[in-house]
Tab-separated table of C-alpha atoms in Angstrom:
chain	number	residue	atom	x	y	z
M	1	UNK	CA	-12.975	-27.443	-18.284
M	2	UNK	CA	-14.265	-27.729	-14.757
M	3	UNK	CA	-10.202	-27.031	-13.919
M	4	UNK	CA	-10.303	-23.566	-16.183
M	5	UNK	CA	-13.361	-22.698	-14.623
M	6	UNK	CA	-12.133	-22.937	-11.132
M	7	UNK	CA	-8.690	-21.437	-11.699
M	8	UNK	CA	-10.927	-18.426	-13.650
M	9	UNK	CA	-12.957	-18.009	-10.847
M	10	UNK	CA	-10.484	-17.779	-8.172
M	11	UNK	CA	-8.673	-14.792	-10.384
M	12	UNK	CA	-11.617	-12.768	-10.381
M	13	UNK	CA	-11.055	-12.748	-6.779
M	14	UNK	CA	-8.052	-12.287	-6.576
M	15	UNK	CA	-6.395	-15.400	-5.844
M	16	UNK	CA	-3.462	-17.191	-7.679
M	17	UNK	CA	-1.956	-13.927	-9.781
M	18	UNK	CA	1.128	-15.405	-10.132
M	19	UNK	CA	-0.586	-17.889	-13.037
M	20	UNK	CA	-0.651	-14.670	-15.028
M	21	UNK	CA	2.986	-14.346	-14.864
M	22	UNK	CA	4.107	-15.948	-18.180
M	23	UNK	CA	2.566	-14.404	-21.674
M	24	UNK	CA	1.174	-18.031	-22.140
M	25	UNK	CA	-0.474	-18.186	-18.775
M	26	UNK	CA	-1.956	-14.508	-18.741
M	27	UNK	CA	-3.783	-15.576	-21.841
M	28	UNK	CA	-4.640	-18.811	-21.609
M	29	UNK	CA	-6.253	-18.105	-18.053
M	30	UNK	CA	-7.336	-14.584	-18.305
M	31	UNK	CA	-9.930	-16.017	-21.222
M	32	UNK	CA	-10.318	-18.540	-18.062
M	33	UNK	CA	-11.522	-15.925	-15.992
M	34	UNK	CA	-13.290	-13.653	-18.327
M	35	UNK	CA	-15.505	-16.317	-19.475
M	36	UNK	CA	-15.710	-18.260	-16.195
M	37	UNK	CA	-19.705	-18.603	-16.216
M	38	UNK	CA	-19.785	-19.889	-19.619
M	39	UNK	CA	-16.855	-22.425	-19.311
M	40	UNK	CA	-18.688	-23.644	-15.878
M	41	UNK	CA	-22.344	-23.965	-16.384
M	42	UNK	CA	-22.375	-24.191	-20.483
M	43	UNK	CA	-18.845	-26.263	-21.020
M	44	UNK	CA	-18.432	-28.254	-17.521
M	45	UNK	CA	-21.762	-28.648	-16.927
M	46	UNK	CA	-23.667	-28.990	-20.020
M	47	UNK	CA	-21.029	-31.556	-21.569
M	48	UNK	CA	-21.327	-33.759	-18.604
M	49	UNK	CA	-25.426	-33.682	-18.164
M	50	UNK	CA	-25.291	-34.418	-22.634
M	51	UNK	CA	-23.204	-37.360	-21.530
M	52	UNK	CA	-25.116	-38.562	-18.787
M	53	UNK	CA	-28.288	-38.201	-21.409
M	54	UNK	CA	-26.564	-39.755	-24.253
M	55	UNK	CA	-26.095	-42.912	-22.064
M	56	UNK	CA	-29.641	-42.673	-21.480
M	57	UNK	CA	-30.906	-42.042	-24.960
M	58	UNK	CA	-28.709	-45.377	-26.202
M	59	UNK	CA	-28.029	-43.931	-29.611
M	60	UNK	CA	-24.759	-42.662	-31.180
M	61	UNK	CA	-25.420	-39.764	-32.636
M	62	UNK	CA	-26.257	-38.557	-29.142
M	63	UNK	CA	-22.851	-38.357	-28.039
M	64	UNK	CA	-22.776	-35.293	-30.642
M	65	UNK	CA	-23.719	-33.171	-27.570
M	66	UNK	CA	-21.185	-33.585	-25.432
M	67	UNK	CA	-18.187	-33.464	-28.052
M	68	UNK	CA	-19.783	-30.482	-29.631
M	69	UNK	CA	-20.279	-28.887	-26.484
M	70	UNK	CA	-16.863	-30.190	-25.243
M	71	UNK	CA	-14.874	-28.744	-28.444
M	72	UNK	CA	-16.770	-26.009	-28.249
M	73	UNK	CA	-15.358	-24.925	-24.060
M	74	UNK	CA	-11.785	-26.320	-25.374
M	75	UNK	CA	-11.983	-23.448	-28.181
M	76	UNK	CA	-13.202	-20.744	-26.088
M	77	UNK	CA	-9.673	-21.387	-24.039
M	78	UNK	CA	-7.547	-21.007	-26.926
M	79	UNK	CA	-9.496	-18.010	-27.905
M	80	UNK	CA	-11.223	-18.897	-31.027
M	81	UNK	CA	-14.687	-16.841	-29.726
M	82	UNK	CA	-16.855	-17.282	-32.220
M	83	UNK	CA	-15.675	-21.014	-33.572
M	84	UNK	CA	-16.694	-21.690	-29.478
M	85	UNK	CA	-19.504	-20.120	-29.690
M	86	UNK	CA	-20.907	-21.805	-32.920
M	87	UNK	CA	-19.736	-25.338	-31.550
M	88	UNK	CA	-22.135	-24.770	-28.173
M	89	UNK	CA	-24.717	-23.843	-30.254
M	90	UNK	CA	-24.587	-26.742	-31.939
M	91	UNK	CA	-24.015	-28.988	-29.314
M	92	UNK	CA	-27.438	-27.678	-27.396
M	93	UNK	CA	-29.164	-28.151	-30.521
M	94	UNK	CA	-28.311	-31.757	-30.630
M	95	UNK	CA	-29.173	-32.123	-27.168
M	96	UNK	CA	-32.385	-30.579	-27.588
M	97	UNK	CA	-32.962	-33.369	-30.168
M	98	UNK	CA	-32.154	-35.572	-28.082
M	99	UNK	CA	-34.900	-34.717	-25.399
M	100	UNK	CA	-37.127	-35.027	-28.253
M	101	UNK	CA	-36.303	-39.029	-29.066
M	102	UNK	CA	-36.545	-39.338	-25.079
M	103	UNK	CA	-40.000	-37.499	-24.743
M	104	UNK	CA	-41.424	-39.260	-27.636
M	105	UNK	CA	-40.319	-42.360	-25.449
M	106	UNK	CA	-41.650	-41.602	-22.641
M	107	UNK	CA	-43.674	-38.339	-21.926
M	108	UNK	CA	-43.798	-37.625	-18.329
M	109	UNK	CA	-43.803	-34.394	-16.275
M	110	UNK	CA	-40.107	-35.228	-15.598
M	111	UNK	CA	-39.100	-36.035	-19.407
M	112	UNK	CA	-40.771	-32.678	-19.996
M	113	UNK	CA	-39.290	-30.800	-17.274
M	114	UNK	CA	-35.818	-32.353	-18.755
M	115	UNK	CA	-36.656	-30.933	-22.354
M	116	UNK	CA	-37.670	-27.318	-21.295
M	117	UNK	CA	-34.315	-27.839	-19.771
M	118	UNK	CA	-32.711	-28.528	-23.188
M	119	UNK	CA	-34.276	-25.497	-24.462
M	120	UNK	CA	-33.184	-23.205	-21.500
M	121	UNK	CA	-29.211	-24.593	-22.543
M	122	UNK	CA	-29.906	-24.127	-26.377
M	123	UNK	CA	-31.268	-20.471	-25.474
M	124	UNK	CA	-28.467	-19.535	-23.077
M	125	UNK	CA	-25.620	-20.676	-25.997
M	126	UNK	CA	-27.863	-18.523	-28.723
M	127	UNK	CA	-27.463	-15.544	-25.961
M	128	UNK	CA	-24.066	-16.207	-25.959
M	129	UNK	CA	-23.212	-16.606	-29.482
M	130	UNK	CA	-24.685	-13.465	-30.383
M	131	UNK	CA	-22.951	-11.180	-28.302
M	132	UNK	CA	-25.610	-11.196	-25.149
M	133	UNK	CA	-23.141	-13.389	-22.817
M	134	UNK	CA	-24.328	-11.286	-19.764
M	135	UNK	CA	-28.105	-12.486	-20.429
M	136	UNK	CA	-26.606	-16.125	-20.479
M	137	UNK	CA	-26.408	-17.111	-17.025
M	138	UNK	CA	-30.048	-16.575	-16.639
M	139	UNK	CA	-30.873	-19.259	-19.073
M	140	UNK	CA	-28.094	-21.448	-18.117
M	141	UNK	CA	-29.330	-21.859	-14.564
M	142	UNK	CA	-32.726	-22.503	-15.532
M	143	UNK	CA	-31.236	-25.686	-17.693
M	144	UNK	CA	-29.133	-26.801	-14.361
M	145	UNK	CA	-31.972	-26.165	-12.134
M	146	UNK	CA	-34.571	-27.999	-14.065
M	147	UNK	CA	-32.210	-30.591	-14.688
M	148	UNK	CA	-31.600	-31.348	-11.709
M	149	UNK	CA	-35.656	-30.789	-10.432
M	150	UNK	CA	-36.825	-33.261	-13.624
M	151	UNK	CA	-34.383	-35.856	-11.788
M	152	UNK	CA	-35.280	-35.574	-8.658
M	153	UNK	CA	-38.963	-36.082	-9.765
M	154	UNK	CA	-37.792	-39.210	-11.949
M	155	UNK	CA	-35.897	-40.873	-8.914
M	156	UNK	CA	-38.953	-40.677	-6.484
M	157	UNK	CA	-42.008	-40.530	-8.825
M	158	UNK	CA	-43.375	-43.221	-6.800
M	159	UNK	CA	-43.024	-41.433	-3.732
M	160	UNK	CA	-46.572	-40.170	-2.037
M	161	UNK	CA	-47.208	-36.527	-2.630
M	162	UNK	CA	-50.455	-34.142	-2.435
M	163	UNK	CA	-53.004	-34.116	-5.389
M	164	UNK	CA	-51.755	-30.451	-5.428
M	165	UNK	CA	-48.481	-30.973	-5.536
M	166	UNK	CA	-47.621	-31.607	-9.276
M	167	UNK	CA	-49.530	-28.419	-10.510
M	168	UNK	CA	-47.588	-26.171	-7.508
M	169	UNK	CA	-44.522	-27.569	-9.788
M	170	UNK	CA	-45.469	-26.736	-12.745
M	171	UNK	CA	-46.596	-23.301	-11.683
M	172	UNK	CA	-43.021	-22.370	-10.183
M	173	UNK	CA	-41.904	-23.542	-13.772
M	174	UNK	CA	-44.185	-21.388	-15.684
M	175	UNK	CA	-43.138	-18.458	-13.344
M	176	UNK	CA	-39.273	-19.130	-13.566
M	177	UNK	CA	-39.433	-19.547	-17.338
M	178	UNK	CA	-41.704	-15.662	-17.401
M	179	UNK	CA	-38.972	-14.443	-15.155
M	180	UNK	CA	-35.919	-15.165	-17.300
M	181	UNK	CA	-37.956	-14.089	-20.463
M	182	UNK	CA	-38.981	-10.676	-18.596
M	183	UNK	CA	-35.486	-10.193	-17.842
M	184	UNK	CA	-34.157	-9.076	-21.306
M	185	UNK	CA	-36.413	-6.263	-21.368
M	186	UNK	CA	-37.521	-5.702	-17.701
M	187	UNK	CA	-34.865	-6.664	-16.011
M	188	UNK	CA	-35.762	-5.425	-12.316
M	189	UNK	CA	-39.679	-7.298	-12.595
M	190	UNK	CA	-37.517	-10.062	-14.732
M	191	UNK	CA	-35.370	-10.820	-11.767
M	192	UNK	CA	-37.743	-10.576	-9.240
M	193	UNK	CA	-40.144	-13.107	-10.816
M	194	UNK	CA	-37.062	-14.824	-11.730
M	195	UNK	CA	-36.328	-14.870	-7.789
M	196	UNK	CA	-39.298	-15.517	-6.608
M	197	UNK	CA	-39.373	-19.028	-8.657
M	198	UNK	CA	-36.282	-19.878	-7.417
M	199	UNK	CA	-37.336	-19.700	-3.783
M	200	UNK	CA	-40.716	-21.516	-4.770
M	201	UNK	CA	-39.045	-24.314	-6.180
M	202	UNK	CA	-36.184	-24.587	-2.800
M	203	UNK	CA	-39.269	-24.780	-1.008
M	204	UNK	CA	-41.521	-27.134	-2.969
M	205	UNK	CA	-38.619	-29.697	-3.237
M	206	UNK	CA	-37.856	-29.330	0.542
M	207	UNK	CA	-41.188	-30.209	1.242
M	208	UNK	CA	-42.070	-33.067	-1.620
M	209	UNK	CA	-38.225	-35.026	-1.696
M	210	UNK	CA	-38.121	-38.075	0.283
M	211	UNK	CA	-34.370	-36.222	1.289
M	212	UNK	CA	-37.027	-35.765	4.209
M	213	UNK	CA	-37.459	-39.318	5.358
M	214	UNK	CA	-34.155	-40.580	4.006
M	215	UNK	CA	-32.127	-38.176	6.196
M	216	UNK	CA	-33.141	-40.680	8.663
M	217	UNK	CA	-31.605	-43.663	7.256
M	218	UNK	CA	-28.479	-44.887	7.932
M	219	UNK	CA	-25.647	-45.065	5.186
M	220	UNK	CA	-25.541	-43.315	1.720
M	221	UNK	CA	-29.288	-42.443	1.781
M	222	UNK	CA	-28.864	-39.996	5.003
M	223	UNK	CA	-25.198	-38.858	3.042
M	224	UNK	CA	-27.141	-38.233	-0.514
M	225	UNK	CA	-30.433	-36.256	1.642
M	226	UNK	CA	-28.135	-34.359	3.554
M	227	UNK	CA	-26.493	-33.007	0.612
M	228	UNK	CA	-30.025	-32.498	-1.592
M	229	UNK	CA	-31.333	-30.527	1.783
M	230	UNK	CA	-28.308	-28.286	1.739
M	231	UNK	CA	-28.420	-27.732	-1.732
M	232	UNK	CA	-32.526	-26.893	-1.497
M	233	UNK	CA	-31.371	-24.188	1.436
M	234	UNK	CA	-28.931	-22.567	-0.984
M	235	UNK	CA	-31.673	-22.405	-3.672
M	236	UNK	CA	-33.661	-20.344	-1.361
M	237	UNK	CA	-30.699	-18.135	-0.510
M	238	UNK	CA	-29.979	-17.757	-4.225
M	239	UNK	CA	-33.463	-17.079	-5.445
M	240	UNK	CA	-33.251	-14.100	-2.706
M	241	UNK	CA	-30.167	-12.827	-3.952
M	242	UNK	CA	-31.480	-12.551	-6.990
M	243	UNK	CA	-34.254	-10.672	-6.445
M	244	UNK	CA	-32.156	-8.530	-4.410
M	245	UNK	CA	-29.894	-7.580	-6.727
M	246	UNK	CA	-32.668	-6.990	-9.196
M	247	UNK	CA	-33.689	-4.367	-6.914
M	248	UNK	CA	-30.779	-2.812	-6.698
M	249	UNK	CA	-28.933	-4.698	-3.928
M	250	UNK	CA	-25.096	-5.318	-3.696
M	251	UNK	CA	-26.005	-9.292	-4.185
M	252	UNK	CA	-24.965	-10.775	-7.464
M	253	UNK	CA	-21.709	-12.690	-6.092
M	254	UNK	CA	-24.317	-14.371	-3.661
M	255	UNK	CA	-26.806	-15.127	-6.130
M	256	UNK	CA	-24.638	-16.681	-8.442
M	257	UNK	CA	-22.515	-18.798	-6.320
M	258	UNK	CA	-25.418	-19.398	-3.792
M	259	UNK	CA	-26.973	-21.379	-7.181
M	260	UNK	CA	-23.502	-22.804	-8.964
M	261	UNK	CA	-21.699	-23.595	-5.605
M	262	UNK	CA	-24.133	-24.100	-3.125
M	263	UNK	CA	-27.157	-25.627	-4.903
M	264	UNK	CA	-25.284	-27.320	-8.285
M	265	UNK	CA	-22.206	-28.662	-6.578
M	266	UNK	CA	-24.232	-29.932	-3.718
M	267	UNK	CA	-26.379	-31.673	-6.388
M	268	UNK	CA	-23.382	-33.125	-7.841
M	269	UNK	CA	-21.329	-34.057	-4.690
M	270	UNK	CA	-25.105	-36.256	-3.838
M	271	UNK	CA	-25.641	-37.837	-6.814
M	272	UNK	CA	-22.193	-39.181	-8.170
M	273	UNK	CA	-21.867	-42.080	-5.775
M	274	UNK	CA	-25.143	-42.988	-7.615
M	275	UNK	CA	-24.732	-41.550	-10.944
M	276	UNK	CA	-21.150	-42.177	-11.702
M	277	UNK	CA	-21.388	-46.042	-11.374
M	278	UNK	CA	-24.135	-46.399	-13.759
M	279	UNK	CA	-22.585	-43.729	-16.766
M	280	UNK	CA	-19.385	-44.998	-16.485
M	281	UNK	CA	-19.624	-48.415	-15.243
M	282	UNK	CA	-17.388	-48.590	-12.325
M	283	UNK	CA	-17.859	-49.483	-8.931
M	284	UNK	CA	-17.672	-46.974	-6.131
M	285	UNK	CA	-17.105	-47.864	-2.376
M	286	UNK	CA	-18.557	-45.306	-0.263
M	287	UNK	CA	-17.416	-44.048	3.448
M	288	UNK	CA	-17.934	-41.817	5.878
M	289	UNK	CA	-14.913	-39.988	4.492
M	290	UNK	CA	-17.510	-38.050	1.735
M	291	UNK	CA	-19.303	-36.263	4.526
M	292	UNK	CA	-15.359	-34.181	4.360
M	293	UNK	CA	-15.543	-32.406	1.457
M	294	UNK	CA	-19.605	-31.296	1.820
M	295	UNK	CA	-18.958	-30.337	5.091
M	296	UNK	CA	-16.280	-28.123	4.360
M	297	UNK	CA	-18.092	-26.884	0.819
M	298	UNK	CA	-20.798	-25.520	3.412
M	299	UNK	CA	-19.029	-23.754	5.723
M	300	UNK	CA	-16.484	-22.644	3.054
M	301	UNK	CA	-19.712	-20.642	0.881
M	302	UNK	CA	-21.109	-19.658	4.073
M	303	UNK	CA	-17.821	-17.876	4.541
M	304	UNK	CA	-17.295	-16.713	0.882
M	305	UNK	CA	-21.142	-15.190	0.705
M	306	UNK	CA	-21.859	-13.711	4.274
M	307	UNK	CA	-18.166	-13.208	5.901
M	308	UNK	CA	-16.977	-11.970	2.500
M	309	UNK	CA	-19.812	-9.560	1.772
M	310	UNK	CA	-17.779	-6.386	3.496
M	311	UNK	CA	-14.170	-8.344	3.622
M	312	UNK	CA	-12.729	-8.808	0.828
M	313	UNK	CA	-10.132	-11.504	2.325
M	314	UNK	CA	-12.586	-13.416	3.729
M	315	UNK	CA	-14.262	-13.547	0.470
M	316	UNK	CA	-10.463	-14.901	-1.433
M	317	UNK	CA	-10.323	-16.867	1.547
M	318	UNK	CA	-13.568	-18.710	1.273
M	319	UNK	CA	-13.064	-18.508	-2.676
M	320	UNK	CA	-9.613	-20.903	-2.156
M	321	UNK	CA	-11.586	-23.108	0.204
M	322	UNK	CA	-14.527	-23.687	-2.344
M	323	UNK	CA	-11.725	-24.691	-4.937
M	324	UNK	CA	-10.449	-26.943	-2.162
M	325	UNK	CA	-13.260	-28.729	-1.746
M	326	UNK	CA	-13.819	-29.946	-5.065
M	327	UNK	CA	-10.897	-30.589	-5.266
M	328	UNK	CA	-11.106	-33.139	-2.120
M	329	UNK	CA	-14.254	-34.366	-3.460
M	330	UNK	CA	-12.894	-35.581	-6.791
M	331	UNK	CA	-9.967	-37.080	-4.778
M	332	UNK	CA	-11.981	-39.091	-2.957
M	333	UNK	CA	-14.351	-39.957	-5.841
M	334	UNK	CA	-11.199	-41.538	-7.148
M	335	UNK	CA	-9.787	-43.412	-4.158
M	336	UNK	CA	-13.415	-44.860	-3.495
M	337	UNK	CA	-13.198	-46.259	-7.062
M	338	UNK	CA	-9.495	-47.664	-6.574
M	339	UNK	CA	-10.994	-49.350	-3.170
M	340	UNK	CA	-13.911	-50.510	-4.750
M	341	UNK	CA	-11.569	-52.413	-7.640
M	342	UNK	CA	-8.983	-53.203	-4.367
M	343	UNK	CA	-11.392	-55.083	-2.712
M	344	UNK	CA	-12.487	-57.239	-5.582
M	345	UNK	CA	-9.258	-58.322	-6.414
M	346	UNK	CA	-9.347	-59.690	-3.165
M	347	UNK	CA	-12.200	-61.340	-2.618
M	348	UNK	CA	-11.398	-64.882	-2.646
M	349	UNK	CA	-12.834	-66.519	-6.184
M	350	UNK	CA	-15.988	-68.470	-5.605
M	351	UNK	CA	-14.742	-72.426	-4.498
M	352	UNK	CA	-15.673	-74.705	-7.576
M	353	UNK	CA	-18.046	-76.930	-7.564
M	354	UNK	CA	-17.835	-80.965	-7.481
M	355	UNK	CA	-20.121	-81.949	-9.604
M	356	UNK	CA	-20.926	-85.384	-7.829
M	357	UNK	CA	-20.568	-83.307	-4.244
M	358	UNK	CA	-23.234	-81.012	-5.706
M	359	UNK	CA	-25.601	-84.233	-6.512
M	360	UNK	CA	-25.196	-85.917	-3.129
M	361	UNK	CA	-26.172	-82.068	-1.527
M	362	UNK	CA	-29.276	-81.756	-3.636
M	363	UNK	CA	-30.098	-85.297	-3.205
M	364	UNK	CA	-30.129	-85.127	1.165
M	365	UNK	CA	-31.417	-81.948	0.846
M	366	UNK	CA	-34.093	-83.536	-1.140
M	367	UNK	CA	-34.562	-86.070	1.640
M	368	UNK	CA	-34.799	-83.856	4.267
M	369	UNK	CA	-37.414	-82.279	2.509
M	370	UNK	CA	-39.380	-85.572	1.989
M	371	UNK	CA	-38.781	-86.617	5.774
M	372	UNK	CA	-40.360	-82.972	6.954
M	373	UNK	CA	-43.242	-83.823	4.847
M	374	UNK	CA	-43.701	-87.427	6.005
M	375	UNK	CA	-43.060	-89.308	2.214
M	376	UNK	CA	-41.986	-92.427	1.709
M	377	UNK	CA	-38.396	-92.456	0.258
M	378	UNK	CA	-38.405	-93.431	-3.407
């Protein structure tokens, strides 16, 4: 999916015609680029968040999400619209269930924030499935942006904040939601408010994450708050984009990539070493070399969304180099994993244990004890 989704995006740009070539290709990939959004931030996305949460949730029937969800992208490639469609649905509904077991668990402001999440993905796929795929995105990047804000709260709940700082949250929330309802019918006010929230909530979490402190600290902390920093920066940019374009402004390319690229990927490239270890149960050996591929995700949007704003080269350009940088990061996602399972297969296995050896250690360590404390030996 997340493979389609690239390949579809870098089309609508212009790059890589020569996939269109063959009958096969032409169809298999145009459907890859006409429904690039929806193959992205419902399929790629939403399948892999239902995963992470089925994990979570430790129950079966939770894994419903993700397969539905899954079959559902997978169908929409081989062009079976409305079987894809039905399948999303579906799998959103389940997942919305699923926030429900987890809530009734444990209700917190984050477990909430992760449900109204839920909802935003089950509303986006309804959009979707009934023709209003243009409204989608709107709903879609409320689910990925609360997602992402309800885990962020979750991972440093214990962090010190203001008194005030929890109901500033919740108020940004309550705006962002109005703004993506307002949208359907007042679009201009709807992406304004819609804009507005967005900015709020770049803001809010640059000032309440302890990405502040951490960016300090040697290691994968300073890699994971650089990355969460970036990624708050291109929430700003994106929340003015879209307020732009609601008035009128040449601005959706930034506004939607400023939010996928910028502020989702940046989320995911700081997270996996962290995430992907405890979903899939492998061991991940991390190195400067990760800094590479964030690095050059930065400067490549930078270059897609302000260099390729009057050039359109510049704009394939930094397209190609977006591609190319998740592409690097999975790479080395993969050869941190083989080095992690390299280096354990040799490490030298632990030296057994004498059993009388281990008797005459415990028993002069036991009389160096006695002779520090003055007793008589027994």
């Amino acid at each position: 999916m997340l493979v389609s989704a690239v390949i579809g995006g870098l089309l609508r740009v212009g790059v890589g015609q020569t996939l269109l070539a063959t009958d096969a290709g032409a169809q298999v990939f145009g459907r890859a680029a006409v429904f690039h959004a929806a193959l992205m931030l419902s399929g790629f996305f939403g399948t892999v968040i239902a995963v992470e949460r089925a994990v979570a949730a430790r129950v079966r029937w939770a894994f419903a999400a993700p397969a539905l969800s899954g079959a559902g992208a997978l169908a929409l490639l081989a062009g079976a619209t409305g079987l894809a469609a039905a399948l999303s649905l579906a799998g959103a509904a389940v997942f919305v269930a699923v926030h429900a077991l987890l809530l009734k668990r444990q209700a917190m402001t984050h477990t909430r924030l992760l449900a109204l999440a839920a909802g935003a993905w089950l509303a986006g796929n309804a959009l979707f499935a009934t023709g209003r795929g243009a409204d989608a995105p709107v709903w879609w990047f409320v689910f990925l942006v609360l997602t992402v804000g309800a885990e962020r709260l979750e991972m440093t709940r214990f962090a010190p904040r203001k008194p005030a700082a929890e109901p500033a949250l919740l108020g940004i929330v309550a705006a962002l939601l109005a703004g993506a309802l307002l949208s359907a019918w007042r679009p201009a006010a709807g992406g304004v408010v819609y804009g507005l929230a967005l900015m709020a909530l770049g803001v809010w979490f640059a000032l309440y994450d302890v990405a502040r402190r951490t960016v300090r600290a040697p290691g994968l902390p300073r890699y994971m708050a650089l990355c969460l920093l970036s990624g708050y920066a291109w929430l700003v940019v994106g929340g003015l984009a879209w307020m732009g374009t609601a008035l009128g402004c040449p601005g959706r390319d930034m506004a939607l990539h400023a939010l996928g690229l910028g502020f989702v990927f940046s989320m995911v490239m700081g997270h996996a070493p962290v995430i992907l270890p405890a979903v899939a149960k492998v061991k991940l050996r991390f190195g400067a070399r990760f800094y590479v591929p964030v690095v050059a995700l930065q400067a490549s949007l930078a270059l897609r969304l302000f260099g390729g704003a009057e050039d359109a080269g510049l704009k394939a350009l930094g397209s190609a180099l977006n591609a190319a940088s998740v592409a690097l990061f999975a790479a080395i996602v993969v050869s941190a994993i083989v080095a992690a399972r390299r280096a354990a297969r040799q490490a030298p296995p632990p030296k057994p244990v004498d059993a009388a050896d281990a008797e005459a250690r415990l028993a002069a360590a036991l009389a160096a004890a006695r002779a520090r404390r003055g007793d008589a030996p027994h």
